[in-house]
Amino acid sequence: MTKLDKFTEELKNTFGQRLKSVFVYGSKANAGVADIDGNADLMIIVENLSGEDIRNISKPAKKWMGGIFDKKKNPEPVFMGEKEWFNSADTYAMEYADIKESHKIIYGENLICNIEVKHEDLRLKCEAETKNLLMKFRSHYLLYASNPSYLIKSVIPVVKTINAIFKTVLRLKNIEVSNSAHENLNKIAELYTCDRAFYEKILCFKEKYCSMSTKETIEIADKTVEELNKLLDYINNL
């Protein structure tokens, strides 16, 4: 019995018939079930989810996540009430668009197929995420402009978020999304005049194939502000 099997049994024992759906989303959604035992994003939908339910499933959830020395750690599973799930497609438009495109039902009903992600909800969420990223980066730059060794750490969150934003832009333009951040960048570069070399540089840094000097760190920080502003302008006009 796999780790996922054990956790699913715990969910069934805890929630009974109120357990509506368990599904994997994200990078592991296309893997075989036997391979979904580590680094797997899991969503659990329960009818009338209560605080008591969360308390009762806490220990099994922690086992699923794994301890310090566990080689097969998993992110914290996401729990939602059934009504909440259906009412959140506007609030979590980017996340729902990702889930609709890549998921694997582990148990119960397919509560994904009838979810509609509206174009304007997706555009607004994309705009909000880009603005938030820009605001956070500017704040970090303001505080750590004189400390390049710390400033460079703020580049990693930019890289992690930018691919999600790029994927959303491609969906808004009805362009097929790739699992490769580099391929998504190539497609984005055909839509507007972004600095592809800049994005390739920060992707390379995030993947630990490249390092940055103090001078490069300042140049990258300045370019980040510039490129996020350009991206925001483009999204505003979609």
mmCIF file of C-alpha atoms in Angstrom:
data_model
loop_
_atom_site.group_PDB
_atom_site.id
_atom_site.type_symbol
_atom_site.label_atom_id
_atom_site.label_comp_id
_atom_site.label_asym_id
_atom_site.label_seq_id
_atom_site.Cartn_x
_atom_site.Cartn_y
_atom_site.Cartn_z
ATOM 1 C CA MET A 1 0.000 0.000 0.000
ATOM 2 C CA THR A 2 1.435 3.356 -1.020
ATOM 3 C CA LYS A 3 1.566 6.451 1.144
ATOM 4 C CA LEU A 4 -1.248 7.930 -0.951
ATOM 5 C CA ASP A 5 -3.376 4.793 -0.459
ATOM 6 C CA LYS A 6 -2.922 5.002 3.310
ATOM 7 C CA PHE A 7 -3.862 8.676 3.456
ATOM 8 C CA THR A 8 -6.899 8.104 1.230
ATOM 9 C CA GLU A 9 -8.075 5.334 3.577
ATOM 10 C CA GLU A 10 -7.659 7.693 6.540
ATOM 11 C CA LEU A 11 -9.743 10.303 4.695
ATOM 12 C CA LYS A 12 -12.487 7.760 3.966
ATOM 13 C CA ASN A 13 -12.504 6.555 7.583
ATOM 14 C CA THR A 14 -12.680 10.112 8.923
ATOM 15 C CA PHE A 15 -15.266 11.614 6.577
ATOM 16 C CA GLY A 16 -17.252 8.614 5.347
ATOM 17 C CA GLN A 17 -19.828 9.517 2.709
ATOM 18 C CA ARG A 18 -19.073 13.211 3.198
ATOM 19 C CA LEU A 19 -15.735 12.724 1.385
ATOM 20 C CA LYS A 20 -16.658 13.934 -2.096
ATOM 21 C CA SER A 21 -13.379 13.986 -3.998
ATOM 22 C CA VAL A 22 -9.629 13.520 -3.627
ATOM 23 C CA PHE A 23 -7.439 14.569 -6.515
ATOM 24 C CA VAL A 24 -3.837 15.375 -7.351
ATOM 25 C CA TYR A 25 -3.033 18.539 -9.284
ATOM 26 C CA GLY A 26 0.178 20.166 -10.476
ATOM 27 C CA SER A 27 3.331 18.469 -11.733
ATOM 28 C CA LYS A 28 2.480 15.012 -10.327
ATOM 29 C CA ALA A 29 -0.989 14.896 -11.923
ATOM 30 C CA ASN A 30 0.378 13.184 -15.034
ATOM 31 C CA ALA A 31 2.381 10.599 -13.086
ATOM 32 C CA GLY A 32 1.251 7.048 -12.462
ATOM 33 C CA VAL A 33 -0.544 6.515 -9.160
ATOM 34 C CA ALA A 34 2.388 4.484 -7.810
ATOM 35 C CA ASP A 35 4.653 7.519 -8.324
ATOM 36 C CA ILE A 36 2.417 9.917 -6.374
ATOM 37 C CA ASP A 37 4.094 9.477 -3.006
ATOM 38 C CA GLY A 38 6.283 12.570 -2.828
ATOM 39 C CA ASN A 39 6.022 16.240 -3.784
ATOM 40 C CA ALA A 40 2.358 15.789 -4.698
ATOM 41 C CA ASP A 41 -0.241 18.572 -4.458
ATOM 42 C CA LEU A 42 -3.432 17.070 -3.069
ATOM 43 C CA MET A 43 -6.937 18.576 -2.885
ATOM 44 C CA ILE A 44 -9.641 17.097 -0.651
ATOM 45 C CA ILE A 45 -13.281 18.173 -1.045
ATOM 46 C CA VAL A 46 -15.607 17.417 1.880
ATOM 47 C CA GLU A 47 -19.307 18.086 2.355
ATOM 48 C CA ASN A 48 -19.817 20.652 5.152
ATOM 49 C CA LEU A 49 -16.173 20.793 6.276
ATOM 50 C CA SER A 50 -15.923 21.823 9.938
ATOM 51 C CA GLY A 51 -13.226 22.787 12.392
ATOM 52 C CA GLU A 52 -13.722 19.432 14.127
ATOM 53 C CA ASP A 53 -13.048 17.700 10.800
ATOM 54 C CA ILE A 54 -9.731 19.532 10.477
ATOM 55 C CA ARG A 55 -8.758 18.512 14.010
ATOM 56 C CA ASN A 56 -9.658 14.872 13.361
ATOM 57 C CA ILE A 57 -7.624 14.633 10.155
ATOM 58 C CA SER A 58 -4.633 16.591 11.444
ATOM 59 C CA LYS A 59 -2.412 13.625 12.370
ATOM 60 C CA PRO A 60 -2.952 11.654 9.134
ATOM 61 C CA ALA A 61 -2.334 14.859 7.146
ATOM 62 C CA LYS A 62 0.981 15.382 8.932
ATOM 63 C CA LYS A 63 1.989 11.791 8.140
ATOM 64 C CA TRP A 64 1.162 12.421 4.498
ATOM 65 C CA MET A 65 3.341 15.543 4.527
ATOM 66 C CA GLY A 66 6.251 13.643 6.091
ATOM 67 C CA GLY A 67 8.792 14.378 8.776
ATOM 68 C CA ILE A 68 12.246 15.963 8.723
ATOM 69 C CA PHE A 69 13.991 12.791 7.562
ATOM 70 C CA ASP A 70 11.255 11.633 5.182
ATOM 71 C CA LYS A 71 12.569 11.405 1.607
ATOM 72 C CA LYS A 72 9.030 11.507 0.202
ATOM 73 C CA LYS A 73 7.709 14.752 1.628
ATOM 74 C CA ASN A 74 4.502 16.294 0.312
ATOM 75 C CA PRO A 75 3.106 19.836 0.452
ATOM 76 C CA GLU A 76 0.305 20.490 2.913
ATOM 77 C CA PRO A 77 -2.927 19.059 1.457
ATOM 78 C CA VAL A 78 -5.672 21.565 0.661
ATOM 79 C CA PHE A 79 -9.094 20.971 2.221
ATOM 80 C CA MET A 80 -12.265 22.654 0.959
ATOM 81 C CA GLY A 81 -15.956 22.348 1.646
ATOM 82 C CA GLU A 82 -17.982 21.248 -1.381
ATOM 83 C CA LYS A 83 -19.935 24.511 -1.622
ATOM 84 C CA GLU A 84 -16.754 26.512 -1.120
ATOM 85 C CA TRP A 85 -15.089 24.610 -3.971
ATOM 86 C CA PHE A 86 -17.822 25.471 -6.452
ATOM 87 C CA ASN A 87 -17.979 29.111 -5.316
ATOM 88 C CA SER A 88 -14.245 29.807 -5.598
ATOM 89 C CA ALA A 89 -13.592 29.632 -9.347
ATOM 90 C CA ASP A 90 -13.549 33.443 -9.566
ATOM 91 C CA THR A 91 -11.310 34.005 -6.522
ATOM 92 C CA TYR A 92 -8.815 31.294 -7.504
ATOM 93 C CA ALA A 93 -9.176 31.593 -11.266
ATOM 94 C CA MET A 94 -5.482 30.982 -12.019
ATOM 95 C CA GLU A 95 -5.295 27.961 -9.747
ATOM 96 C CA TYR A 96 -8.544 26.499 -11.095
ATOM 97 C CA ALA A 97 -7.361 26.948 -14.694
ATOM 98 C CA ASP A 98 -4.220 24.970 -13.799
ATOM 99 C CA ILE A 99 -6.261 22.262 -12.072
ATOM 100 C CA LYS A 100 -8.694 21.900 -14.970
ATOM 101 C CA GLU A 101 -5.777 21.383 -17.343
ATOM 102 C CA SER A 102 -3.828 18.925 -15.188
ATOM 103 C CA HIS A 103 -5.369 16.695 -12.512
ATOM 104 C CA LYS A 104 -5.853 13.080 -11.516
ATOM 105 C CA ILE A 105 -8.877 11.878 -9.563
ATOM 106 C CA ILE A 106 -7.770 9.558 -6.754
ATOM 107 C CA TYR A 107 -11.131 8.997 -5.099
ATOM 108 C CA GLY A 108 -14.744 10.042 -5.466
ATOM 109 C CA GLU A 109 -16.461 12.350 -7.923
ATOM 110 C CA ASN A 110 -14.929 14.465 -10.649
ATOM 111 C CA LEU A 111 -15.875 17.904 -9.317
ATOM 112 C CA ILE A 112 -13.573 19.615 -11.814
ATOM 113 C CA CYS A 113 -15.197 18.983 -15.193
ATOM 114 C CA ASN A 114 -18.184 21.291 -14.552
ATOM 115 C CA ILE A 115 -16.108 24.164 -13.170
ATOM 116 C CA GLU A 116 -16.109 27.217 -15.453
ATOM 117 C CA VAL A 117 -13.214 29.672 -15.278
ATOM 118 C CA LYS A 118 -14.393 32.912 -16.858
ATOM 119 C CA HIS A 119 -12.015 34.925 -19.051
ATOM 120 C CA GLU A 120 -12.421 38.170 -17.101
ATOM 121 C CA ASP A 121 -11.975 36.440 -13.721
ATOM 122 C CA LEU A 122 -8.766 34.888 -15.060
ATOM 123 C CA ARG A 123 -7.518 38.216 -16.417
ATOM 124 C CA LEU A 124 -8.275 40.072 -13.178
ATOM 125 C CA LYS A 125 -6.549 37.414 -11.058
ATOM 126 C CA CYS A 126 -3.548 37.493 -13.409
ATOM 127 C CA GLU A 127 -3.388 41.286 -13.107
ATOM 128 C CA ALA A 128 -3.670 41.108 -9.307
ATOM 129 C CA GLU A 129 -0.898 38.485 -9.050
ATOM 130 C CA THR A 130 1.404 40.550 -11.263
ATOM 131 C CA LYS A 131 0.737 43.739 -9.287
ATOM 132 C CA ASN A 132 1.321 41.898 -6.033
ATOM 133 C CA LEU A 133 4.598 40.484 -7.316
ATOM 134 C CA LEU A 134 5.749 43.927 -8.445
ATOM 135 C CA MET A 135 4.781 45.553 -5.134
ATOM 136 C CA LYS A 136 6.558 42.874 -3.097
ATOM 137 C CA PHE A 137 9.696 43.094 -5.196
ATOM 138 C CA ARG A 138 9.838 46.905 -4.979
ATOM 139 C CA SER A 139 9.399 46.684 -1.203
ATOM 140 C CA HIS A 140 12.233 44.161 -0.961
ATOM 141 C CA TYR A 141 14.426 46.331 -3.190
ATOM 142 C CA LEU A 142 13.707 49.374 -1.022
ATOM 143 C CA LEU A 143 14.848 47.541 2.108
ATOM 144 C CA TYR A 144 17.851 45.669 0.696
ATOM 145 C CA ALA A 145 19.204 47.835 -2.135
ATOM 146 C CA SER A 146 22.521 48.177 -0.289
ATOM 147 C CA ASN A 147 22.787 44.430 0.385
ATOM 148 C CA PRO A 148 23.060 42.600 -2.972
ATOM 149 C CA SER A 149 23.738 39.238 -1.323
ATOM 150 C CA TYR A 150 20.306 39.400 0.302
ATOM 151 C CA LEU A 151 18.598 41.221 -2.551
ATOM 152 C CA ILE A 152 19.331 38.364 -4.925
ATOM 153 C CA LYS A 153 17.126 36.102 -2.793
ATOM 154 C CA SER A 154 14.103 38.093 -3.907
ATOM 155 C CA VAL A 155 14.675 36.945 -7.493
ATOM 156 C CA ILE A 156 13.619 33.349 -6.674
ATOM 157 C CA PRO A 157 9.997 34.234 -5.745
ATOM 158 C CA VAL A 158 9.790 36.240 -8.978
ATOM 159 C CA VAL A 159 10.838 33.225 -11.061
ATOM 160 C CA LYS A 160 8.439 30.897 -9.250
ATOM 161 C CA THR A 161 5.488 33.216 -9.811
ATOM 162 C CA ILE A 162 6.331 34.464 -13.288
ATOM 163 C CA ASN A 163 5.798 31.088 -14.952
ATOM 164 C CA ALA A 164 2.318 30.835 -13.407
ATOM 165 C CA ILE A 165 1.567 34.318 -14.758
ATOM 166 C CA PHE A 166 2.964 33.440 -18.182
ATOM 167 C CA LYS A 167 0.829 30.294 -18.306
ATOM 168 C CA THR A 168 -2.246 32.357 -17.498
ATOM 169 C CA VAL A 169 -1.431 34.887 -20.223
ATOM 170 C CA LEU A 170 -1.107 32.038 -22.727
ATOM 171 C CA ARG A 171 -4.481 30.645 -21.660
ATOM 172 C CA LEU A 172 -6.043 34.087 -22.043
ATOM 173 C CA LYS A 173 -4.696 34.118 -25.603
ATOM 174 C CA ASN A 174 -5.886 30.526 -26.218
ATOM 175 C CA ILE A 175 -2.304 29.310 -26.675
ATOM 176 C CA GLU A 176 -1.276 25.851 -25.493
ATOM 177 C CA VAL A 177 0.637 25.867 -22.202
ATOM 178 C CA SER A 178 3.817 23.815 -21.790
ATOM 179 C CA ASN A 179 5.235 22.070 -18.719
ATOM 180 C CA SER A 180 8.531 23.806 -19.538
ATOM 181 C CA ALA A 181 9.016 27.350 -18.243
ATOM 182 C CA HIS A 182 11.480 27.974 -21.087
ATOM 183 C CA GLU A 183 8.939 26.955 -23.728
ATOM 184 C CA ASN A 184 6.298 29.179 -22.138
ATOM 185 C CA LEU A 185 8.785 32.054 -22.216
ATOM 186 C CA ASN A 186 9.408 31.482 -25.926
ATOM 187 C CA LYS A 187 5.668 31.706 -26.582
ATOM 188 C CA ILE A 188 5.304 34.815 -24.419
ATOM 189 C CA ALA A 189 8.164 36.519 -26.265
ATOM 190 C CA GLU A 190 6.090 36.268 -29.444
ATOM 191 C CA LEU A 191 3.185 38.162 -27.850
ATOM 192 C CA TYR A 192 4.899 41.333 -26.638
ATOM 193 C CA THR A 193 8.374 42.871 -26.446
ATOM 194 C CA CYS A 194 9.622 41.337 -23.203
ATOM 195 C CA ASP A 195 13.333 40.968 -22.541
ATOM 196 C CA ARG A 196 13.773 37.238 -23.170
ATOM 197 C CA ALA A 197 17.461 37.338 -22.146
ATOM 198 C CA PHE A 198 16.483 38.733 -18.732
ATOM 199 C CA TYR A 199 13.950 35.979 -18.105
ATOM 200 C CA GLU A 200 16.372 33.311 -19.307
ATOM 201 C CA LYS A 201 18.959 34.673 -16.884
ATOM 202 C CA ILE A 202 16.719 34.517 -13.830
ATOM 203 C CA LEU A 203 15.442 31.066 -14.842
ATOM 204 C CA CYS A 204 19.041 29.904 -15.115
ATOM 205 C CA PHE A 205 19.788 31.364 -11.670
ATOM 206 C CA LYS A 206 16.745 29.703 -10.117
ATOM 207 C CA GLU A 207 17.753 26.349 -11.617
ATOM 208 C CA LYS A 208 21.241 26.878 -10.121
ATOM 209 C CA TYR A 209 23.041 26.756 -13.444
ATOM 210 C CA CYS A 210 24.112 30.413 -13.173
ATOM 211 C CA SER A 211 25.485 32.728 -10.511
ATOM 212 C CA MET A 212 25.329 36.524 -10.315
ATOM 213 C CA SER A 213 27.949 39.099 -9.413
ATOM 214 C CA THR A 214 27.094 42.127 -7.272
ATOM 215 C CA LYS A 215 26.875 44.292 -10.390
ATOM 216 C CA GLU A 216 24.610 41.777 -12.135
ATOM 217 C CA THR A 217 22.346 41.614 -9.072
ATOM 218 C CA ILE A 218 21.676 45.362 -9.229
ATOM 219 C CA GLU A 219 21.115 45.182 -12.986
ATOM 220 C CA ILE A 220 18.701 42.272 -12.554
ATOM 221 C CA ALA A 221 16.813 44.114 -9.783
ATOM 222 C CA ASP A 222 16.401 47.190 -11.975
ATOM 223 C CA LYS A 223 15.347 45.029 -14.910
ATOM 224 C CA THR A 224 12.830 43.136 -12.765
ATOM 225 C CA VAL A 225 10.963 46.343 -11.969
ATOM 226 C CA GLU A 226 11.026 47.355 -15.633
ATOM 227 C CA GLU A 227 9.883 43.977 -16.977
ATOM 228 C CA LEU A 228 7.101 43.505 -14.422
ATOM 229 C CA ASN A 229 5.763 46.947 -15.326
ATOM 230 C CA LYS A 230 5.774 45.997 -19.024
ATOM 231 C CA LEU A 231 4.033 42.711 -18.270
ATOM 232 C CA LEU A 232 1.413 44.490 -16.165
ATOM 233 C CA ASP A 233 0.696 46.941 -19.005
ATOM 234 C CA TYR A 234 0.263 44.036 -21.413
ATOM 235 C CA ILE A 235 -2.131 42.178 -19.081
ATOM 236 C CA ASN A 236 -4.175 45.339 -18.528
ATOM 237 C CA ASN A 237 -4.886 45.427 -22.255
ATOM 238 C CA LEU A 238 -5.851 41.780 -22.693
#
